[in-house]
Short mmCIF file of C-alpha atoms in Angstrom, two decimals:
data_model
loop_
_atom_site.label_atom_id
_atom_site.label_comp_id
_atom_site.label_asym_id
_atom_site.label_seq_id
_atom_site.Cartn_x
_atom_site.Cartn_y
_atom_site.Cartn_z
CA MET A 243 21.81 -75.62 2.32
CA ILE A 244 20.38 -71.98 2.76
CA LEU A 245 18.50 -72.55 -0.45
CA ASN A 246 16.69 -75.53 1.20
CA VAL A 247 15.93 -73.41 4.16
CA LEU A 248 14.60 -70.58 1.84
CA LEU A 249 12.42 -73.16 -0.01
CA SER A 250 11.03 -74.67 3.26
CA GLY A 251 10.35 -71.02 4.24
CA LEU A 252 8.50 -70.49 1.18
CA SER A 253 6.39 -73.74 1.59
CA LEU A 254 5.47 -72.69 5.06
CA ALA A 255 4.58 -69.40 3.85
CA ALA A 256 2.35 -71.20 0.85
CA PHE A 257 0.81 -73.12 3.65
CA TYR A 258 0.04 -70.26 5.93
CA PHE A 259 -1.46 -68.24 3.03
CA ILE A 260 -3.88 -70.90 2.10
CA LEU A 261 -4.70 -71.56 5.67
CA SER A 262 -5.53 -67.98 6.58
CA ALA A 263 -6.78 -66.22 3.40
CA GLY A 264 -10.32 -67.64 3.72
CA LEU A 265 -10.41 -66.55 7.40
CA SER A 266 -9.21 -63.08 6.41
CA LEU A 267 -11.79 -62.59 3.66
CA VAL A 268 -14.61 -63.71 6.16
CA PHE A 269 -13.55 -61.42 8.70
CA GLY A 270 -13.53 -58.62 6.10
CA ILE A 271 -17.05 -59.36 4.81
CA MET A 272 -18.69 -60.70 8.01
CA GLY A 273 -16.63 -58.98 10.73
CA VAL A 274 -16.17 -62.34 12.70
CA LEU A 275 -13.20 -64.42 13.54
CA ASN A 276 -14.43 -67.66 12.33
CA PHE A 277 -13.37 -70.42 14.59
CA ALA A 278 -15.04 -72.91 12.49
CA SER A 279 -12.36 -72.74 9.90
CA ALA A 280 -10.45 -75.19 12.05
CA GLY A 281 -13.46 -77.70 11.67
CA TYR A 282 -13.33 -77.27 8.05
CA PHE A 283 -9.75 -77.79 8.15
CA VAL A 284 -10.12 -81.12 9.84
CA ALA A 285 -13.00 -82.09 7.59
CA GLY A 286 -10.71 -81.56 4.66
CA LEU A 287 -7.72 -83.33 6.09
CA TYR A 288 -9.88 -86.61 6.65
CA ALA A 289 -11.40 -85.99 3.42
CA ALA A 290 -7.94 -86.05 1.36
CA TRP A 291 -6.82 -89.08 3.69
CA PHE A 292 -10.09 -90.91 2.78
CA GLY A 293 -9.62 -90.26 -0.79
CA LEU A 294 -6.04 -91.21 -0.89
CA GLY A 295 -6.89 -94.43 0.97
CA HIS A 296 -9.39 -95.29 -1.72
CA GLY A 297 -6.92 -95.11 -4.31
CA TRP A 298 -7.77 -91.71 -5.70
CA GLY A 299 -4.95 -89.58 -7.18
CA ILE A 300 -3.54 -86.53 -5.29
CA LEU A 301 -5.53 -83.96 -7.36
CA PRO A 302 -8.97 -85.66 -6.91
CA ALA A 303 -8.43 -86.24 -3.20
CA PHE A 304 -7.18 -82.61 -2.54
CA ILE A 305 -10.05 -81.28 -4.63
CA PHE A 306 -12.45 -83.49 -2.55
CA ALA A 307 -11.02 -81.81 0.50
CA ALA A 308 -11.78 -78.53 -0.59
CA VAL A 309 -15.32 -79.32 -1.78
CA VAL A 310 -15.91 -80.93 1.69
CA GLY A 311 -14.84 -77.90 3.33
CA GLY A 312 -16.69 -75.54 1.16
CA VAL A 313 -19.93 -77.36 1.41
CA LEU A 314 -19.72 -77.90 5.11
CA ALA A 315 -19.18 -73.91 5.22
CA LEU A 316 -22.06 -73.15 3.00
CA LEU A 317 -24.28 -75.35 5.25
CA VAL A 318 -23.33 -73.69 8.34
CA GLU A 319 -23.61 -70.17 6.90
CA VAL A 320 -27.05 -70.55 5.52
CA SER A 321 -28.47 -72.46 8.54
CA LEU A 322 -26.64 -71.29 11.53
CA LEU A 323 -24.75 -67.77 10.91
CA ARG A 324 -27.33 -66.26 8.65
CA PRO A 325 -29.90 -65.66 11.36
CA LEU A 326 -27.07 -64.06 13.46
CA TYR A 327 -25.83 -61.15 11.30
CA GLY A 328 -25.22 -58.06 13.62
CA ASN A 329 -24.81 -60.62 16.68
CA VAL A 330 -21.10 -60.73 16.70
CA GLY A 331 -20.99 -62.59 20.06
CA GLY A 332 -23.45 -65.29 18.71
CA GLN A 333 -21.59 -65.72 15.81
CA ILE A 334 -18.39 -66.27 17.57
CA LEU A 335 -20.02 -68.81 19.89
CA THR A 336 -21.54 -70.51 16.84
CA THR A 337 -18.48 -71.00 14.96
CA LEU A 338 -16.52 -72.12 18.13
CA GLY A 339 -19.42 -74.65 18.53
CA VAL A 340 -19.31 -75.77 14.91
CA MET A 341 -15.33 -76.47 15.13
CA LEU A 342 -15.84 -78.55 18.40
CA ILE A 343 -18.65 -80.57 16.82
CA LEU A 344 -16.74 -81.32 13.72
CA ASP A 345 -13.56 -82.20 15.72
CA GLU A 346 -15.59 -84.40 17.78
CA ALA A 347 -17.43 -85.90 15.09
CA VAL A 348 -14.11 -87.22 13.02
CA ASN A 349 -12.89 -88.25 16.48
CA TRP A 350 -16.07 -90.35 16.87
CA VAL A 351 -16.05 -91.81 13.55
CA PHE A 352 -12.08 -92.23 12.62
CA GLY A 353 -10.99 -92.51 16.39
CA PRO A 354 -8.34 -90.29 18.09
CA GLN A 355 -5.05 -92.04 16.81
CA ILE A 356 -2.82 -90.50 14.25
CA GLN A 357 -3.24 -91.94 10.70
CA GLN A 358 0.19 -91.85 9.14
CA GLU A 359 -0.38 -94.22 6.12
CA GLN A 360 -1.24 -92.65 2.77
CA MET A 361 -0.56 -88.75 3.56
CA THR A 362 3.08 -88.78 4.90
CA GLY A 363 4.22 -90.91 1.85
CA LEU A 364 3.57 -87.78 -0.24
CA LEU A 365 6.77 -86.53 1.25
CA SER A 366 9.07 -89.44 0.03
CA GLN A 367 9.53 -87.97 -3.45
CA THR A 368 12.37 -85.43 -3.45
CA VAL A 369 14.53 -83.36 -5.87
CA MET A 370 18.05 -82.27 -5.33
CA PHE A 371 18.59 -78.75 -4.53
CA GLY A 372 22.21 -77.57 -3.65
CA GLY A 373 23.19 -81.15 -2.89
CA MET A 374 20.34 -81.62 -0.58
CA PRO A 375 16.99 -83.57 -1.01
CA PHE A 376 13.89 -81.45 -1.18
CA PRO A 377 10.54 -82.92 -0.98
CA VAL A 378 8.53 -82.51 -4.30
CA PHE A 379 5.52 -81.97 -2.28
CA ARG A 380 6.89 -78.74 -0.71
CA LEU A 381 7.45 -77.56 -4.27
CA LEU A 382 3.81 -78.51 -5.06
CA LEU A 383 2.83 -76.53 -1.94
CA ILE A 384 4.63 -73.18 -3.18
CA ALA A 385 3.04 -73.65 -6.53
CA VAL A 386 -0.53 -74.16 -5.22
CA GLY A 387 0.05 -71.20 -2.85
CA VAL A 388 1.16 -68.96 -5.69
CA LEU A 389 -1.80 -70.24 -7.79
CA ILE A 390 -4.39 -69.63 -5.20
CA PHE A 391 -2.86 -65.96 -4.36
CA LEU A 392 -3.00 -65.07 -8.26
CA LEU A 393 -6.64 -66.44 -8.80
CA LEU A 394 -7.93 -64.71 -5.61
CA ALA A 395 -6.00 -61.32 -6.66
CA LEU A 396 -7.18 -61.50 -10.23
CA ALA A 397 -10.83 -62.35 -9.37
CA LEU A 398 -11.03 -59.58 -6.59
CA ARG A 399 -9.46 -57.12 -9.04
CA TYR A 400 -11.04 -57.99 -12.43
CA THR A 401 -14.27 -59.27 -11.86
CA GLY A 402 -17.73 -57.84 -10.85
CA LEU A 403 -18.24 -60.27 -7.93
CA GLY A 404 -14.54 -59.31 -6.77
CA LEU A 405 -15.49 -55.58 -6.97
CA ARG A 406 -18.50 -56.23 -4.82
CA VAL A 407 -16.66 -58.24 -2.35
CA ARG A 408 -13.91 -55.61 -2.19
CA ALA A 409 -16.79 -52.99 -1.55
CA GLY A 410 -18.36 -54.94 1.03
CA VAL A 411 -14.94 -55.39 2.83
CA ASP A 412 -14.41 -51.79 2.65
CA SER A 413 -17.92 -50.84 4.00
CA GLN A 414 -21.02 -53.26 4.03
CA THR A 415 -23.32 -50.15 4.72
CA LEU A 416 -21.88 -48.27 1.67
CA ALA A 417 -22.19 -51.41 -0.47
CA GLU A 418 -25.74 -51.85 0.34
CA LEU A 419 -26.40 -48.13 -0.42
CA ALA A 420 -24.92 -48.69 -3.60
CA GLY A 421 -27.45 -51.51 -4.36
CA VAL A 422 -25.06 -54.47 -3.49
CA ARG A 423 -26.81 -57.20 -1.88
CA VAL A 424 -24.41 -58.36 0.83
CA ALA A 425 -26.05 -61.55 2.24
CA PRO A 426 -25.18 -63.83 -1.00
CA LEU A 427 -21.68 -62.19 -0.81
CA ARG A 428 -21.26 -63.55 2.57
CA SER A 429 -22.34 -66.99 1.69
CA ILE A 430 -19.96 -67.04 -1.33
CA VAL A 431 -17.01 -65.77 0.48
CA TYR A 432 -17.75 -68.05 3.65
CA ALA A 433 -17.88 -71.21 1.33
CA LEU A 434 -14.70 -70.15 -0.34
CA GLY A 435 -13.23 -69.70 3.29
CA GLY A 436 -14.32 -73.32 4.05
CA MET A 437 -12.74 -74.35 0.71
CA LEU A 438 -9.55 -73.04 1.39
CA ALA A 439 -9.56 -74.35 4.92
CA GLY A 440 -10.43 -77.61 3.64
CA LEU A 441 -7.61 -77.51 1.19
CA ALA A 442 -5.05 -76.46 3.91
CA GLY A 443 -6.18 -79.49 5.87
CA ALA A 444 -5.37 -81.76 2.92
CA LEU A 445 -1.89 -79.90 2.44
CA TYR A 446 -1.12 -80.23 6.35
CA GLY A 447 -1.69 -84.08 6.41
CA PRO A 448 1.66 -85.15 4.72
CA PHE A 449 3.67 -83.24 7.42
CA SER A 450 1.54 -84.14 10.50
CA GLY A 451 -0.62 -87.16 9.92
CA VAL A 452 -4.32 -86.97 10.35
CA TYR A 453 -5.69 -86.61 13.78
CA PRO A 454 -8.96 -84.96 15.13
CA SER A 455 -7.26 -81.93 16.77
CA ALA A 456 -5.30 -80.74 14.00
CA GLY A 457 -7.32 -77.91 13.31
CA LEU A 458 -7.07 -76.71 16.78
CA ASP A 459 -3.32 -77.17 16.62
CA THR A 460 -3.31 -74.58 13.63
CA LEU A 461 -5.82 -72.23 14.66
CA LEU A 462 -3.55 -70.07 16.87
CA LEU A 463 -1.14 -69.87 13.92
CA THR A 464 -3.91 -68.80 11.47
CA PHE A 465 -5.17 -65.94 13.67
CA ILE A 466 -1.63 -64.71 14.01
CA VAL A 467 -0.92 -64.60 10.16
CA VAL A 468 -4.45 -62.83 9.84
CA VAL A 469 -3.74 -60.42 12.57
CA VAL A 470 -0.07 -59.73 11.47
CA GLY A 471 -1.39 -59.28 7.75
CA GLY A 472 -4.35 -56.97 8.57
CA LEU A 473 -7.93 -58.23 8.95
CA GLY A 474 -9.71 -58.64 5.60
CA SER A 475 -6.55 -57.86 3.44
CA ILE A 476 -5.55 -60.63 1.09
CA PRO A 477 -2.15 -58.99 0.10
CA GLY A 478 -1.63 -58.46 3.75
CA THR A 479 -2.34 -62.13 4.43
CA LEU A 480 0.29 -62.87 1.84
CA ALA A 481 2.76 -60.56 3.13
CA ALA A 482 2.30 -61.96 6.78
CA SER A 483 2.50 -65.59 5.55
CA LEU A 484 6.02 -64.88 3.85
CA VAL A 485 7.40 -62.94 6.84
CA ILE A 486 6.12 -65.69 9.41
CA GLY A 487 7.19 -68.70 7.05
CA LEU A 488 10.59 -67.39 6.20
CA ALA A 489 11.13 -66.18 9.72
CA GLU A 490 10.22 -69.68 11.12
CA ALA A 491 12.27 -71.61 8.67
CA LEU A 492 15.41 -69.23 9.08
CA VAL A 493 15.07 -69.04 12.99
CA GLY A 494 14.54 -72.86 12.79
CA PHE A 495 17.65 -73.26 10.98
CA PHE A 496 19.94 -71.12 13.09
CA VAL A 497 18.25 -71.29 16.53
CA PRO A 498 16.05 -74.04 16.62
CA SER A 499 14.86 -73.69 20.14
CA LEU A 500 13.05 -70.39 19.00
CA ALA A 501 11.52 -71.89 15.96
CA LEU A 502 8.08 -72.21 17.64
CA THR A 503 7.76 -69.00 19.11
CA VAL A 504 9.22 -66.79 16.32
CA ASN A 505 5.38 -66.24 14.84
CA VAL A 506 4.31 -64.81 18.21
CA LEU A 507 7.38 -62.62 18.45
CA VAL A 508 6.65 -61.45 14.76
CA MET A 509 2.85 -60.64 15.97
CA ILE A 510 3.91 -58.78 18.82
CA LEU A 511 6.62 -56.84 16.94
CA VAL A 512 4.12 -55.96 14.21
CA LEU A 513 1.16 -54.87 16.55
CA LEU A 514 3.63 -52.86 18.40
CA LEU A 515 4.79 -50.79 15.29
CA ARG A 516 1.49 -51.05 13.19
CA PRO A 517 -1.45 -52.10 15.38
CA GLN A 518 -3.84 -52.49 12.17
CA GLY A 519 -1.40 -55.21 10.86
CA LEU A 520 0.92 -55.00 7.84
CA LEU A 521 -1.72 -54.04 5.21
CA GLY A 522 -4.91 -53.58 7.26
CA LYS A 523 -7.38 -50.61 7.74
CA PRO A 524 -6.52 -48.17 10.59
CA PRO A 525 -9.27 -48.86 13.40
CA GLY A 526 -10.79 -45.43 12.72
CA ARG A 527 -11.65 -46.36 8.98
CA ARG A 528 -14.00 -49.16 10.10
CA ASP A 529 -17.55 -48.89 8.61
CA THR A 530 -18.72 -45.71 10.03
CA HIS A 531 -21.99 -45.65 8.03
CA ALA A 532 -23.38 -48.66 9.72
CA ALA A 533 -26.68 -48.53 11.67
CA MET B 182 -42.41 -38.30 -9.76
CA SER B 183 -42.27 -37.69 -6.18
CA LEU B 184 -40.93 -39.27 -2.83
CA ARG B 185 -43.04 -38.69 -0.04
CA LEU B 186 -42.50 -39.30 3.62
CA SER B 187 -45.67 -39.40 5.81
CA GLY B 188 -45.65 -39.37 9.54
CA ILE B 189 -42.22 -40.59 9.94
CA ARG B 190 -41.25 -41.60 13.46
CA ALA B 191 -37.88 -43.37 14.38
CA ARG B 192 -35.69 -43.81 17.20
CA ILE B 193 -32.11 -44.49 17.86
CA GLY B 194 -30.97 -46.68 20.74
CA GLY B 195 -34.52 -46.67 22.19
CA VAL B 196 -34.65 -42.80 22.33
CA PRO B 197 -37.30 -41.14 19.72
CA VAL B 198 -35.61 -38.80 17.61
CA LEU B 199 -38.37 -38.42 14.78
CA HIS B 200 -41.79 -37.88 15.89
CA ALA B 201 -43.61 -36.75 12.79
CA VAL B 202 -41.73 -35.92 9.85
CA ASP B 203 -43.53 -35.23 6.65
CA LEU B 204 -42.14 -33.91 3.52
CA GLU B 205 -42.12 -34.46 -0.37
CA ILE B 206 -39.42 -34.04 -2.95
CA ARG B 207 -40.26 -33.71 -6.65
CA ASN B 208 -38.12 -34.55 -9.83
CA GLY B 209 -36.15 -31.46 -10.75
CA LYS B 210 -36.41 -29.82 -7.51
CA VAL B 211 -34.03 -29.35 -4.91
CA THR B 212 -35.33 -29.20 -1.31
CA ALA B 213 -33.12 -28.21 1.70
CA LEU B 214 -33.78 -29.87 5.04
CA LEU B 215 -32.92 -27.58 7.45
CA GLY B 216 -32.95 -27.25 11.26
CA ARG B 217 -30.53 -26.83 14.08
CA ASN B 218 -28.09 -29.77 15.28
CA GLY B 219 -30.15 -32.57 16.87
CA ALA B 220 -33.22 -31.81 14.86
CA GLY B 221 -33.22 -35.22 13.14
CA LYS B 222 -31.94 -34.22 9.71
CA THR B 223 -29.64 -36.76 9.14
CA THR B 224 -31.80 -39.27 10.83
CA THR B 225 -34.60 -38.47 8.36
CA LEU B 226 -32.24 -39.43 5.50
CA ARG B 227 -30.95 -42.73 7.15
CA THR B 228 -34.65 -43.70 7.83
CA VAL B 229 -35.54 -43.10 4.19
CA LEU B 230 -32.62 -45.42 3.30
CA GLY B 231 -33.57 -48.16 5.91
CA LEU B 232 -30.26 -47.50 7.93
CA THR B 233 -32.46 -46.38 10.84
CA GLU B 234 -35.41 -48.39 11.57
CA LEU B 235 -38.93 -46.90 10.96
CA ASP B 236 -41.24 -46.87 14.03
CA ALA B 237 -44.35 -45.54 12.02
CA GLY B 238 -45.18 -43.73 9.09
CA GLU B 239 -44.87 -44.43 5.19
CA ILE B 240 -42.14 -43.65 2.57
CA THR B 241 -43.60 -44.00 -0.79
CA CYS B 242 -42.08 -43.44 -4.34
CA GLU B 243 -44.76 -42.89 -6.74
CA GLY B 244 -47.22 -44.83 -4.82
CA ARG B 245 -44.88 -47.66 -4.09
CA ASP B 246 -44.05 -48.35 -0.46
CA LEU B 247 -40.40 -48.43 0.36
CA SER B 248 -40.89 -48.56 4.12
CA ARG B 249 -40.24 -52.10 4.51
CA LEU B 250 -37.64 -52.83 1.92
CA PRO B 251 -33.94 -53.60 2.73
CA THR B 252 -31.53 -50.61 1.82
CA TRP B 253 -30.08 -52.62 -1.15
CA ARG B 254 -33.64 -52.78 -2.62
CA ARG B 255 -34.23 -48.99 -2.06
CA ALA B 256 -30.99 -48.36 -3.71
CA ARG B 257 -31.87 -50.42 -6.80
CA GLU B 258 -35.48 -48.67 -6.67
CA GLY B 259 -33.40 -45.34 -7.40
CA LEU B 260 -32.37 -43.76 -3.86
CA PHE B 261 -28.85 -42.53 -3.84
CA TYR B 262 -27.28 -41.39 -0.57
CA VAL B 263 -24.29 -39.12 -0.33
CA PRO B 264 -23.22 -39.06 3.31
CA GLU B 265 -21.33 -36.03 4.75
CA ASP B 266 -17.87 -37.60 4.07
CA GLY B 267 -18.99 -38.38 0.70
CA GLY B 268 -19.45 -42.11 1.28
CA VAL B 269 -16.95 -43.28 -1.36
CA PHE B 270 -15.14 -46.64 -1.05
CA GLN B 271 -11.77 -45.67 0.22
CA ASP B 272 -9.95 -48.74 -0.70
CA LEU B 273 -11.42 -48.77 -4.31
CA SER B 274 -9.92 -46.52 -7.12
CA VAL B 275 -11.97 -43.69 -8.47
CA GLN B 276 -13.01 -45.80 -11.29
CA GLU B 277 -13.90 -48.82 -9.38
CA ASN B 278 -16.22 -46.44 -7.15
CA LEU B 279 -17.86 -45.23 -10.45
CA LYS B 280 -18.24 -48.60 -11.87
CA LEU B 281 -20.02 -50.09 -8.82
CA SER B 282 -22.99 -47.78 -9.38
CA ALA B 283 -22.70 -46.98 -12.86
CA ARG B 284 -25.77 -47.63 -15.24
CA MET B 285 -23.85 -45.79 -18.14
CA PRO B 286 -20.16 -46.10 -19.51
CA ILE B 287 -17.52 -44.50 -17.25
CA ALA B 288 -16.24 -42.18 -19.99
CA GLN B 289 -19.91 -40.68 -20.23
CA ALA B 290 -20.19 -40.53 -16.40
CA ILE B 291 -17.33 -38.37 -16.16
CA GLU B 292 -17.86 -36.03 -18.85
CA PRO B 293 -19.28 -33.42 -16.64
CA PHE B 294 -16.75 -34.11 -13.95
CA GLU B 295 -13.54 -33.79 -15.95
CA GLU B 296 -11.26 -33.13 -12.94
CA LEU B 297 -11.91 -36.95 -12.30
CA GLY B 298 -10.39 -37.86 -15.54
CA PRO B 299 -6.85 -37.91 -14.52
CA LEU B 300 -7.81 -39.29 -11.07
CA LEU B 301 -9.50 -42.71 -12.40
CA GLY B 302 -6.73 -44.87 -11.08
CA ARG B 303 -6.22 -43.35 -7.83
CA ARG B 304 -7.59 -44.82 -4.51
CA ALA B 305 -10.28 -42.78 -3.13
CA ALA B 306 -8.65 -42.68 0.22
CA LEU B 307 -5.94 -40.35 -1.30
CA LEU B 308 -8.41 -37.81 -2.72
CA SER B 309 -8.97 -34.39 -1.07
CA GLY B 310 -12.43 -33.84 0.63
CA GLY B 311 -13.64 -31.87 -2.29
CA GLU B 312 -12.60 -34.43 -4.86
CA ARG B 313 -14.31 -37.18 -2.86
CA LYS B 314 -17.62 -35.04 -2.83
CA ILE B 315 -17.14 -34.43 -6.55
CA LEU B 316 -16.73 -38.17 -6.94
CA ALA B 317 -19.66 -38.99 -4.65
CA LEU B 318 -21.95 -36.70 -7.12
CA ALA B 319 -20.38 -38.19 -10.15
CA ARG B 320 -21.29 -41.83 -8.73
CA ALA B 321 -24.98 -40.44 -8.21
CA TYR B 322 -24.98 -39.05 -11.83
CA ALA B 323 -23.57 -42.34 -13.10
CA SER B 324 -26.21 -44.41 -11.35
CA ARG B 325 -29.17 -42.57 -12.84
CA SER B 326 -30.89 -42.54 -9.50
CA GLU B 327 -33.91 -40.77 -9.35
CA TRP B 328 -33.89 -39.71 -5.71
CA LEU B 329 -30.67 -38.14 -4.31
CA LEU B 330 -30.38 -37.59 -0.63
CA ILE B 331 -27.25 -35.71 0.17
CA ASP B 332 -25.97 -35.02 3.83
CA GLU B 333 -23.96 -31.78 4.40
CA PRO B 334 -22.37 -31.36 1.06
CA SER B 335 -20.74 -28.11 1.89
CA LEU B 336 -19.36 -29.41 5.15
CA GLY B 337 -15.40 -28.58 5.37
CA LEU B 338 -15.09 -27.21 1.89
CA ALA B 339 -13.44 -23.92 0.76
CA PRO B 340 -15.57 -21.40 -1.26
CA THR B 341 -13.89 -22.52 -4.62
CA VAL B 342 -14.75 -25.97 -4.07
CA LEU B 343 -18.15 -24.97 -2.95
CA ARG B 344 -18.92 -23.16 -6.16
CA ARG B 345 -17.91 -26.38 -8.13
CA LEU B 346 -20.09 -28.54 -5.76
CA ALA B 347 -23.00 -26.29 -6.50
CA GLY B 348 -22.49 -26.35 -10.03
CA ALA B 349 -22.63 -30.43 -9.80
CA ILE B 350 -25.77 -30.27 -8.12
CA GLN B 351 -27.17 -27.92 -10.62
CA LEU B 352 -26.36 -30.55 -13.28
CA LEU B 353 -27.98 -33.26 -11.22
CA ARG B 354 -31.03 -31.17 -10.75
CA GLY B 355 -32.29 -31.96 -14.21
CA ARG B 356 -32.24 -35.73 -13.63
CA ALA B 357 -33.26 -36.21 -10.19
CA ALA B 358 -35.25 -35.15 -7.19
CA MET B 359 -32.85 -33.78 -4.48
CA LEU B 360 -32.97 -33.73 -0.59
CA ILE B 361 -30.27 -31.82 0.80
CA VAL B 362 -29.39 -31.61 4.42
CA GLU B 363 -27.48 -28.47 5.06
CA GLN B 364 -26.13 -26.09 8.05
CA ASN B 365 -24.74 -23.55 5.84
CA LEU B 366 -27.75 -21.46 4.84
CA GLY B 367 -26.00 -19.27 2.24
CA PHE B 368 -25.06 -22.58 0.13
CA ALA B 369 -28.64 -23.91 0.77
CA GLN B 370 -30.00 -20.91 -0.61
CA SER B 371 -27.85 -21.14 -3.57
CA VAL B 372 -28.82 -24.48 -4.56
CA ALA B 373 -32.21 -25.15 -3.23
CA ASP B 374 -35.80 -24.43 -4.73
CA ASP B 375 -37.61 -25.39 -1.54
CA TYR B 376 -37.03 -25.76 2.24
CA VAL B 377 -38.34 -27.82 4.84
CA LEU B 378 -37.80 -26.90 8.48
CA LEU B 379 -37.49 -29.60 11.29
CA LEU B 380 -37.67 -29.00 14.93
CA ASP B 381 -37.17 -31.59 17.54
CA GLY B 382 -37.97 -34.47 14.98
CA ARG B 383 -41.15 -32.61 13.57
CA THR B 384 -41.64 -30.84 10.34
CA VAL B 385 -42.71 -27.14 11.30
CA ASP B 386 -42.67 -25.52 8.03
CA ARG B 387 -41.97 -25.85 4.27
CA GLY B 388 -42.18 -23.32 1.35
CA PRO B 389 -40.00 -21.95 -1.44
CA ILE B 390 -36.56 -21.17 -0.35
CA ASP B 391 -37.07 -17.43 -1.06
CA THR B 392 -39.58 -17.21 1.71
CA LEU B 393 -37.40 -18.99 4.28
CA ARG B 394 -36.59 -16.04 6.32
CA GLN B 395 -40.12 -15.09 6.57
CA SER B 396 -41.15 -18.34 8.23
CA SER B 397 -42.42 -18.01 11.66
CA GLN B 398 -40.71 -21.05 12.93
CA PHE B 399 -37.28 -19.86 11.21
CA ASP B 400 -35.73 -18.54 14.49
CA ALA B 401 -36.95 -21.48 16.62
CA ALA B 402 -35.68 -24.17 14.32
CA MET B 403 -32.21 -22.55 13.14
CA HIS B 404 -31.09 -20.88 16.21
CA PHE B 405 -28.38 -23.39 17.15
CA GLY B 406 -27.60 -24.00 13.54
CA GLN B 407 -26.84 -20.30 13.04
CA SER B 408 -24.63 -19.96 16.17
CA GLU B 409 -22.70 -23.31 15.49
CA GLY B 410 -22.27 -22.99 11.62
CA GLY B 411 -19.77 -20.37 10.85
CA SER B 412 -20.83 -19.88 7.26
CA SER B 413 -24.66 -19.57 8.06
CA GLN B 414 -26.02 -16.35 7.49
#
């Protein structure tokens, strides 16, 4: 039984990581809390549902969801956000507006009702763990989470692009002083964030169905994970996802009435003990060379 | 090879800080940019790099106008900035810091900076103040930049580290033109060939560093610097 609870916690953690990693990186390189990620999440959710509904396999449908999220994010970055660099208020309002427009767009096209068919069926296939059935899809979720963490970690650590991104997250001004052109890095990271949000949307569908306000429903949780992990830190986002996912599963098992509040409690506890988050930069270490 | 600033004007937060800065630095020479606190020394460096917006004037490298280029382009044109805290990427390792700017193999880049050898894998945030400045100069060396702008290199360093830093600056002298902002007159005189005196955002005098104290503007330009910089002479 406890093994099932732990596996559920790990699958939640994997989902939270995929949901939040892009947002964390976007904040690190752009300094903006990207509300639009909830819009890319919904777009990915409906894209996967559309793909599965047209007989695509799970892999093409989910890749399509990530691509839709990434392309939308790239379009938004190039057309709307690029002129707003340095204008944090403008960026926040714009990303908020993009989220609302995307939510309303799917509402208008597909209607407000929850679509259960296609997606929830993915949970029906189970394997036995400790005498209890466990959905194969949750195992897949853990595998995808681990794969994405490894890909991100290896790319950030061992590629030239990853080095430039980490330099930009450390200090954009110093990166530019080192000859790094930060603008294309922002586009790449923002599109990557959109892809991850779109994929997270697809992975969310089997648990909750497909509905227009799904992005809004997960937005608070996304910010909690990013803040607990430390803004801009991928290892921090992983650590926060694991802490929150496992805490939610364990508390949900032993004290079900507290299951929905445990992530907020974790955030309050972490912020009291370590205001910069588990692996975030201390506030005084933000870009001191900026104009 | 020279970097020339002509009639530079700049403001910070709407307040004019530079009114008329003129100077020229030449390959193989170290020029000390001197003046009391608030004279506009750091603002001059930041304006050259595009970090502070230029109101008027011209910044040229060998006749090429850099005035309207973004910071990253100026860096690629050969400008390298070492801010007073060293300006290293704290979350990157020493090796990664070098790699980001290097136009030569890392092994070759650290040959003159052998103390960095055992530290290659260490995060820059864990280095001492002196090690950070040595790393910053090693990055400048590895980048093969032609114009080095160094802000307060001696700030907060012990005398033994200062000697090491002076040695590193001598090494870079052969490859680049250097403009060094410095409050510590003794250190400035030990490394520089020429001086430029700034007073209230204007160039008021320049000449060979040996003649600094004979400058008619010396007392006016350096007064507060002398009283506040403990090591100034």
